[in-house]
Amino acid sequence: MTEKLVIRGVELWKSWLDEAAQARLLAALRPVLQAAPAFSPETPWGRRMSVRMTSAGRYGWYSDRRGYRYVTRHPSGNPWPPIPAEALSIWKSVTGLAREPDCCLINWYGEGARMGMHQDRDEADFSWPVLSVSLGDDALFRVGSVTRGGRTESVWLKSGDVAVIGGAARLVYHGIDRIRFGSSRLLPEGGRINLTLRVVE
Ligand code: SIN
Ligand code: MN
């Protein structure tokens, strides 16, 4: 059974996916990761991110010295693979939107990986929500305000949890302080996968 929590405007649907649905989603992501292997993007400041990333959809999120942006191809030169139907159906059932997302960013957290506080603001229209799906190890998710600094609240995201970053909270600062490596057995190799589905255009 799912339970809804609201953390500084972010709607969190605990256990939205049961174990079977988590396993089906993970299986659907395997061919995507094979076609578009995850890589560690470089930040505009020249550091490698600790999270490995890839995307599915018409656009993929990308970063290098030139900045954060969406691009239509994986660094290999190939277009990004299509967003798996399993991910699209979560978007549809949670958001109720007929408009499909243009990008499914896949973040892979290994031991020690983290993500600093940031806003998701590379999209053209902030009236669309960002939907986040967690698979694998627990992650400490921190949510702040729409401006940098100030109070924050943290919550552990578990495998199967789904969060909606939308409405008045669409531009909140958020990040992942750490994961509990090995806390879930969903990924045999350990670690965490987070999907964020976004309307880009
Ligand atoms: C992100 O902000 O892009 C990812 C958040 C998460 O890993 O839960
Ligand atoms: Mn984000």
PDB file of C-alpha atoms and ligand atoms in Angstrom:
ATOM      1  CA  MET A   1       0.000   0.000   0.000  1.00  0.00           C
ATOM      2  CA  THR A   2       1.230   3.439  -0.882  1.00  0.00           C
ATOM      3  CA  GLU A   3       1.220   6.324   1.579  1.00  0.00           C
ATOM      4  CA  LYS A   4       1.624   9.974   0.592  1.00  0.00           C
ATOM      5  CA  LEU A   5       4.003  12.285   2.424  1.00  0.00           C
ATOM      6  CA  VAL A   6       4.714  15.903   1.545  1.00  0.00           C
ATOM      7  CA  ILE A   7       8.221  17.190   2.174  1.00  0.00           C
ATOM      8  CA  ARG A   8       8.555  20.938   1.625  1.00  0.00           C
ATOM      9  CA  GLY A   9       6.054  20.702  -1.226  1.00  0.00           C
ATOM     10  CA  VAL A  10       7.531  17.570  -2.817  1.00  0.00           C
ATOM     11  CA  GLU A  11       4.914  14.804  -2.920  1.00  0.00           C
ATOM     12  CA  LEU A  12       6.362  11.470  -1.950  1.00  0.00           C
ATOM     13  CA  TRP A  13       4.429   8.298  -2.701  1.00  0.00           C
ATOM     14  CA  LYS A  14       6.037   5.638  -0.502  1.00  0.00           C
ATOM     15  CA  SER A  15       6.137   2.097  -1.988  1.00  0.00           C
ATOM     16  CA  TRP A  16       4.311   3.147  -5.160  1.00  0.00           C
ATOM     17  CA  LEU A  17       5.923   0.151  -6.887  1.00  0.00           C
ATOM     18  CA  ASP A  18       5.714  -3.260  -5.278  1.00  0.00           C
ATOM     19  CA  GLU A  19       8.653  -5.657  -5.594  1.00  0.00           C
ATOM     20  CA  ALA A  20       7.381  -7.249  -8.794  1.00  0.00           C
ATOM     21  CA  ALA A  21       6.869  -3.846 -10.450  1.00  0.00           C
ATOM     22  CA  GLN A  22      10.375  -2.757  -9.333  1.00  0.00           C
ATOM     23  CA  ALA A  23      11.856  -5.901 -10.895  1.00  0.00           C
ATOM     24  CA  ARG A  24       9.923  -5.344 -14.147  1.00  0.00           C
ATOM     25  CA  LEU A  25      11.088  -1.728 -14.359  1.00  0.00           C
ATOM     26  CA  LEU A  26      14.689  -2.736 -13.680  1.00  0.00           C
ATOM     27  CA  ALA A  27      14.502  -5.425 -16.385  1.00  0.00           C
ATOM     28  CA  ALA A  28      13.169  -2.815 -18.839  1.00  0.00           C
ATOM     29  CA  LEU A  29      16.118  -0.536 -18.010  1.00  0.00           C
ATOM     30  CA  ARG A  30      18.781  -3.177 -18.698  1.00  0.00           C
ATOM     31  CA  PRO A  31      18.595  -2.891 -22.522  1.00  0.00           C
ATOM     32  CA  VAL A  32      18.558   0.915 -22.223  1.00  0.00           C
ATOM     33  CA  LEU A  33      21.785   0.810 -20.190  1.00  0.00           C
ATOM     34  CA  GLN A  34      23.297  -1.549 -22.763  1.00  0.00           C
ATOM     35  CA  ALA A  35      22.414   0.676 -25.706  1.00  0.00           C
ATOM     36  CA  ALA A  36      23.372   3.901 -23.890  1.00  0.00           C
ATOM     37  CA  PRO A  37      26.003   3.062 -21.236  1.00  0.00           C
ATOM     38  CA  ALA A  38      26.086   5.267 -18.142  1.00  0.00           C
ATOM     39  CA  PHE A  39      28.968   7.758 -17.904  1.00  0.00           C
ATOM     40  CA  SER A  40      30.155  10.301 -15.326  1.00  0.00           C
ATOM     41  CA  PRO A  41      29.379  13.764 -16.676  1.00  0.00           C
ATOM     42  CA  GLU A  42      31.861  16.575 -16.112  1.00  0.00           C
ATOM     43  CA  THR A  43      30.527  19.619 -14.285  1.00  0.00           C
ATOM     44  CA  PRO A  44      30.990  23.117 -15.726  1.00  0.00           C
ATOM     45  CA  TRP A  45      33.676  23.469 -13.011  1.00  0.00           C
ATOM     46  CA  GLY A  46      35.657  20.565 -14.421  1.00  0.00           C
ATOM     47  CA  ARG A  47      34.863  17.900 -11.791  1.00  0.00           C
ATOM     48  CA  ARG A  48      33.515  14.445 -12.602  1.00  0.00           C
ATOM     49  CA  MET A  49      30.178  13.687 -10.969  1.00  0.00           C
ATOM     50  CA  SER A  50      30.178  10.681  -8.629  1.00  0.00           C
ATOM     51  CA  VAL A  51      26.810   9.607 -10.047  1.00  0.00           C
ATOM     52  CA  ARG A  52      26.883   7.816 -13.410  1.00  0.00           C
ATOM     53  CA  MET A  53      24.165   8.886 -15.816  1.00  0.00           C
ATOM     54  CA  THR A  54      22.466   8.118 -19.068  1.00  0.00           C
ATOM     55  CA  SER A  55      19.070   8.910 -20.568  1.00  0.00           C
ATOM     56  CA  ALA A  56      16.197   7.565 -22.594  1.00  0.00           C
ATOM     57  CA  GLY A  57      13.826   9.617 -24.710  1.00  0.00           C
ATOM     58  CA  ARG A  58      14.060  12.359 -27.312  1.00  0.00           C
ATOM     59  CA  TYR A  59      16.430  14.288 -25.072  1.00  0.00           C
ATOM     60  CA  GLY A  60      19.099  13.298 -22.619  1.00  0.00           C
ATOM     61  CA  TRP A  61      20.505  15.470 -19.871  1.00  0.00           C
ATOM     62  CA  TYR A  62      24.180  16.284 -20.335  1.00  0.00           C
ATOM     63  CA  SER A  63      26.900  18.326 -18.699  1.00  0.00           C
ATOM     64  CA  ASP A  64      30.449  19.321 -19.544  1.00  0.00           C
ATOM     65  CA  ARG A  65      32.588  22.467 -19.324  1.00  0.00           C
ATOM     66  CA  ARG A  66      30.055  24.241 -21.529  1.00  0.00           C
ATOM     67  CA  GLY A  67      27.309  23.773 -18.965  1.00  0.00           C
ATOM     68  CA  TYR A  68      24.160  21.816 -18.205  1.00  0.00           C
ATOM     69  CA  ARG A  69      21.818  21.120 -21.121  1.00  0.00           C
ATOM     70  CA  TYR A  70      19.705  18.624 -22.994  1.00  0.00           C
ATOM     71  CA  VAL A  71      21.147  16.922 -26.073  1.00  0.00           C
ATOM     72  CA  THR A  72      19.575  14.541 -28.602  1.00  0.00           C
ATOM     73  CA  ARG A  73      22.440  12.020 -28.611  1.00  0.00           C
ATOM     74  CA  HIS A  74      24.452   9.873 -26.214  1.00  0.00           C
ATOM     75  CA  PRO A  75      28.210  10.669 -26.240  1.00  0.00           C
ATOM     76  CA  SER A  76      28.597   7.613 -28.536  1.00  0.00           C
ATOM     77  CA  GLY A  77      26.765   9.608 -31.224  1.00  0.00           C
ATOM     78  CA  ASN A  78      23.683   7.378 -31.130  1.00  0.00           C
ATOM     79  CA  PRO A  79      20.220   8.750 -30.356  1.00  0.00           C
ATOM     80  CA  TRP A  80      19.010   7.922 -26.832  1.00  0.00           C
ATOM     81  CA  PRO A  81      16.911   4.730 -26.631  1.00  0.00           C
ATOM     82  CA  PRO A  82      13.143   5.129 -26.178  1.00  0.00           C
ATOM     83  CA  ILE A  83      11.713   5.544 -22.670  1.00  0.00           C
ATOM     84  CA  PRO A  84      10.500   2.100 -21.521  1.00  0.00           C
ATOM     85  CA  ALA A  85       6.724   1.645 -21.383  1.00  0.00           C
ATOM     86  CA  GLU A  86       7.034   0.655 -17.697  1.00  0.00           C
ATOM     87  CA  ALA A  87       8.418   4.127 -16.883  1.00  0.00           C
ATOM     88  CA  LEU A  88       5.832   5.938 -19.023  1.00  0.00           C
ATOM     89  CA  SER A  89       3.015   4.130 -17.262  1.00  0.00           C
ATOM     90  CA  ILE A  90       4.272   5.340 -13.842  1.00  0.00           C
ATOM     91  CA  TRP A  91       4.326   8.911 -15.201  1.00  0.00           C
ATOM     92  CA  LYS A  92       0.765   8.526 -16.446  1.00  0.00           C
ATOM     93  CA  SER A  93      -0.652   6.942 -13.320  1.00  0.00           C
ATOM     94  CA  VAL A  94       1.046   9.312 -10.853  1.00  0.00           C
ATOM     95  CA  THR A  95       0.718  12.633 -12.725  1.00  0.00           C
ATOM     96  CA  GLY A  96      -2.456  11.892 -14.705  1.00  0.00           C
ATOM     97  CA  LEU A  97      -0.946  13.849 -17.604  1.00  0.00           C
ATOM     98  CA  ALA A  98      -1.615  12.951 -21.238  1.00  0.00           C
ATOM     99  CA  ARG A  99       1.625  14.725 -22.266  1.00  0.00           C
ATOM    100  CA  GLU A 100       4.465  12.205 -22.165  1.00  0.00           C
ATOM    101  CA  PRO A 101       7.894  13.119 -20.821  1.00  0.00           C
ATOM    102  CA  ASP A 102      10.696  13.869 -23.320  1.00  0.00           C
ATOM    103  CA  CYS A 103      13.487  12.603 -21.103  1.00  0.00           C
ATOM    104  CA  CYS A 104      14.035   9.832 -18.618  1.00  0.00           C
ATOM    105  CA  LEU A 105      17.319  10.593 -16.891  1.00  0.00           C
ATOM    106  CA  ILE A 106      18.836   7.478 -15.330  1.00  0.00           C
ATOM    107  CA  ASN A 107      21.150   8.138 -12.387  1.00  0.00           C
ATOM    108  CA  TRP A 108      23.223   5.255 -11.092  1.00  0.00           C
ATOM    109  CA  TYR A 109      24.688   5.615  -7.588  1.00  0.00           C
ATOM    110  CA  GLY A 110      27.489   3.270  -6.601  1.00  0.00           C
ATOM    111  CA  GLU A 111      29.115   3.155  -3.175  1.00  0.00           C
ATOM    112  CA  GLY A 112      29.968   6.685  -2.029  1.00  0.00           C
ATOM    113  CA  ALA A 113      28.073   8.464  -4.811  1.00  0.00           C
ATOM    114  CA  ARG A 114      26.096  11.573  -3.906  1.00  0.00           C
ATOM    115  CA  MET A 115      24.439  14.520  -5.558  1.00  0.00           C
ATOM    116  CA  GLY A 116      24.864  18.078  -4.326  1.00  0.00           C
ATOM    117  CA  MET A 117      21.947  20.456  -3.806  1.00  0.00           C
ATOM    118  CA  HIS A 118      20.631  21.778  -7.119  1.00  0.00           C
ATOM    119  CA  GLN A 119      17.495  22.851  -8.951  1.00  0.00           C
ATOM    120  CA  ASP A 120      16.123  21.074 -12.029  1.00  0.00           C
ATOM    121  CA  ARG A 121      15.917  24.103 -14.282  1.00  0.00           C
ATOM    122  CA  ASP A 122      17.194  23.141 -17.718  1.00  0.00           C
ATOM    123  CA  GLU A 123      13.653  22.534 -18.988  1.00  0.00           C
ATOM    124  CA  ALA A 124      11.675  25.126 -20.972  1.00  0.00           C
ATOM    125  CA  ASP A 125       8.417  25.083 -19.009  1.00  0.00           C
ATOM    126  CA  PHE A 126       8.347  24.676 -15.222  1.00  0.00           C
ATOM    127  CA  SER A 127       4.597  24.087 -15.167  1.00  0.00           C
ATOM    128  CA  TRP A 128       5.332  20.420 -15.933  1.00  0.00           C
ATOM    129  CA  PRO A 129       6.351  18.321 -12.929  1.00  0.00           C
ATOM    130  CA  VAL A 130       9.497  16.224 -12.600  1.00  0.00           C
ATOM    131  CA  LEU A 131       8.769  12.655 -11.521  1.00  0.00           C
ATOM    132  CA  SER A 132      11.417  10.706  -9.618  1.00  0.00           C
ATOM    133  CA  VAL A 133      11.457   6.912  -9.183  1.00  0.00           C
ATOM    134  CA  SER A 134      13.851   5.148  -6.787  1.00  0.00           C
ATOM    135  CA  LEU A 135      15.176   1.606  -7.253  1.00  0.00           C
ATOM    136  CA  GLY A 136      17.697  -0.275  -5.144  1.00  0.00           C
ATOM    137  CA  ASP A 137      19.568   1.070  -2.147  1.00  0.00           C
ATOM    138  CA  ASP A 138      18.088   3.635   0.267  1.00  0.00           C
ATOM    139  CA  ALA A 139      19.070   7.249  -0.362  1.00  0.00           C
ATOM    140  CA  LEU A 140      18.991  10.267   1.924  1.00  0.00           C
ATOM    141  CA  PHE A 141      17.062  12.896  -0.037  1.00  0.00           C
ATOM    142  CA  ARG A 142      17.364  16.509   1.119  1.00  0.00           C
ATOM    143  CA  VAL A 143      14.847  19.170   0.132  1.00  0.00           C
ATOM    144  CA  GLY A 144      15.341  22.906   0.641  1.00  0.00           C
ATOM    145  CA  SER A 145      13.568  25.940  -0.792  1.00  0.00           C
ATOM    146  CA  VAL A 146      13.285  27.594  -4.187  1.00  0.00           C
ATOM    147  CA  THR A 147      16.232  29.764  -3.198  1.00  0.00           C
ATOM    148  CA  ARG A 148      19.664  28.463  -2.194  1.00  0.00           C
ATOM    149  CA  GLY A 149      20.397  27.967   1.502  1.00  0.00           C
ATOM    150  CA  GLY A 150      18.034  28.102   4.452  1.00  0.00           C
ATOM    151  CA  ARG A 151      16.134  25.284   6.060  1.00  0.00           C
ATOM    152  CA  THR A 152      16.100  21.801   4.618  1.00  0.00           C
ATOM    153  CA  GLU A 153      14.310  18.559   5.429  1.00  0.00           C
ATOM    154  CA  SER A 154      15.608  15.075   4.714  1.00  0.00           C
ATOM    155  CA  VAL A 155      13.891  11.767   4.106  1.00  0.00           C
ATOM    156  CA  TRP A 156      15.139   8.303   3.163  1.00  0.00           C
ATOM    157  CA  LEU A 157      13.966   7.265  -0.312  1.00  0.00           C
ATOM    158  CA  LYS A 158      13.493   3.522  -0.657  1.00  0.00           C
ATOM    159  CA  SER A 159      13.167   1.212  -3.609  1.00  0.00           C
ATOM    160  CA  GLY A 160       9.720   1.669  -5.148  1.00  0.00           C
ATOM    161  CA  ASP A 161       9.174   5.216  -3.832  1.00  0.00           C
ATOM    162  CA  VAL A 162       8.022   7.836  -6.330  1.00  0.00           C
ATOM    163  CA  ALA A 163       8.312  11.613  -5.837  1.00  0.00           C
ATOM    164  CA  VAL A 164       6.647  14.469  -7.689  1.00  0.00           C
ATOM    165  CA  ILE A 165       8.646  17.703  -7.813  1.00  0.00           C
ATOM    166  CA  GLY A 166       6.008  20.043  -9.163  1.00  0.00           C
ATOM    167  CA  GLY A 167       3.697  22.976  -8.587  1.00  0.00           C
ATOM    168  CA  ALA A 168       5.066  25.509  -6.109  1.00  0.00           C
ATOM    169  CA  ALA A 169       7.907  23.055  -5.333  1.00  0.00           C
ATOM    170  CA  ARG A 170       8.993  22.595  -8.975  1.00  0.00           C
ATOM    171  CA  LEU A 171      12.179  24.617  -8.460  1.00  0.00           C
ATOM    172  CA  VAL A 172      13.135  23.527  -4.945  1.00  0.00           C
ATOM    173  CA  TYR A 173      16.775  22.786  -4.280  1.00  0.00           C
ATOM    174  CA  HIS A 174      17.264  19.069  -3.670  1.00  0.00           C
ATOM    175  CA  GLY A 175      20.064  16.541  -3.501  1.00  0.00           C
ATOM    176  CA  ILE A 176      21.167  13.121  -2.310  1.00  0.00           C
ATOM    177  CA  ASP A 177      23.523  13.264   0.700  1.00  0.00           C
ATOM    178  CA  ARG A 178      24.388   9.562   0.624  1.00  0.00           C
ATOM    179  CA  ILE A 179      23.101   6.098  -0.055  1.00  0.00           C
ATOM    180  CA  ARG A 180      23.110   3.071   2.233  1.00  0.00           C
ATOM    181  CA  PHE A 181      25.149   0.855  -0.037  1.00  0.00           C
ATOM    182  CA  GLY A 182      23.892  -2.727   0.045  1.00  0.00           C
ATOM    183  CA  SER A 183      20.620  -1.917   1.846  1.00  0.00           C
ATOM    184  CA  SER A 184      18.503  -3.363  -0.984  1.00  0.00           C
ATOM    185  CA  ARG A 185      18.876  -6.593  -2.886  1.00  0.00           C
ATOM    186  CA  LEU A 186      17.060  -5.389  -6.000  1.00  0.00           C
ATOM    187  CA  LEU A 187      20.293  -4.647  -7.877  1.00  0.00           C
ATOM    188  CA  PRO A 188      22.484  -7.738  -7.572  1.00  0.00           C
ATOM    189  CA  GLU A 189      25.579  -5.541  -7.907  1.00  0.00           C
ATOM    190  CA  GLY A 190      24.316  -3.151  -5.198  1.00  0.00           C
ATOM    191  CA  GLY A 191      23.747   0.565  -5.587  1.00  0.00           C
ATOM    192  CA  ARG A 192      20.805   2.708  -6.503  1.00  0.00           C
ATOM    193  CA  ILE A 193      19.080   3.749  -9.694  1.00  0.00           C
ATOM    194  CA  ASN A 194      16.970   6.893  -9.789  1.00  0.00           C
ATOM    195  CA  LEU A 195      14.860   7.822 -12.785  1.00  0.00           C
ATOM    196  CA  THR A 196      13.680  11.365 -13.343  1.00  0.00           C
ATOM    197  CA  LEU A 197      11.071  11.882 -16.015  1.00  0.00           C
ATOM    198  CA  ARG A 198      10.875  15.385 -17.426  1.00  0.00           C
ATOM    199  CA  VAL A 199       9.067  17.373 -20.099  1.00  0.00           C
ATOM    200  CA  VAL A 200      11.934  19.238 -21.742  1.00  0.00           C
ATOM    201  CA  GLU A 201      10.442  21.382 -24.526  1.00  0.00           C
TER     202      GLU A 201
HETATM  203  C1  SIN B   1      18.130  14.230  -9.294  1.00  0.00           C
HETATM  204  O1  SIN B   1      17.887  15.215  -8.608  1.00  0.00           O
HETATM  205  O2  SIN B   1      18.365  14.318 -10.502  1.00  0.00           O
HETATM  206  C2  SIN B   1      18.165  12.869  -8.687  1.00  0.00           C
HETATM  207  C3  SIN B   1      17.516  12.761  -7.367  1.00  0.00           C
HETATM  208  C4  SIN B   1      17.619  11.356  -6.848  1.00  0.00           C
HETATM  209  O3  SIN B   1      18.593  10.664  -7.167  1.00  0.00           O
HETATM  210  O4  SIN B   1      16.720  10.920  -6.106  1.00  0.00           O
HETATM  211 MN    MN B   2      17.395  17.011  -9.649  1.00  0.00          MN
END
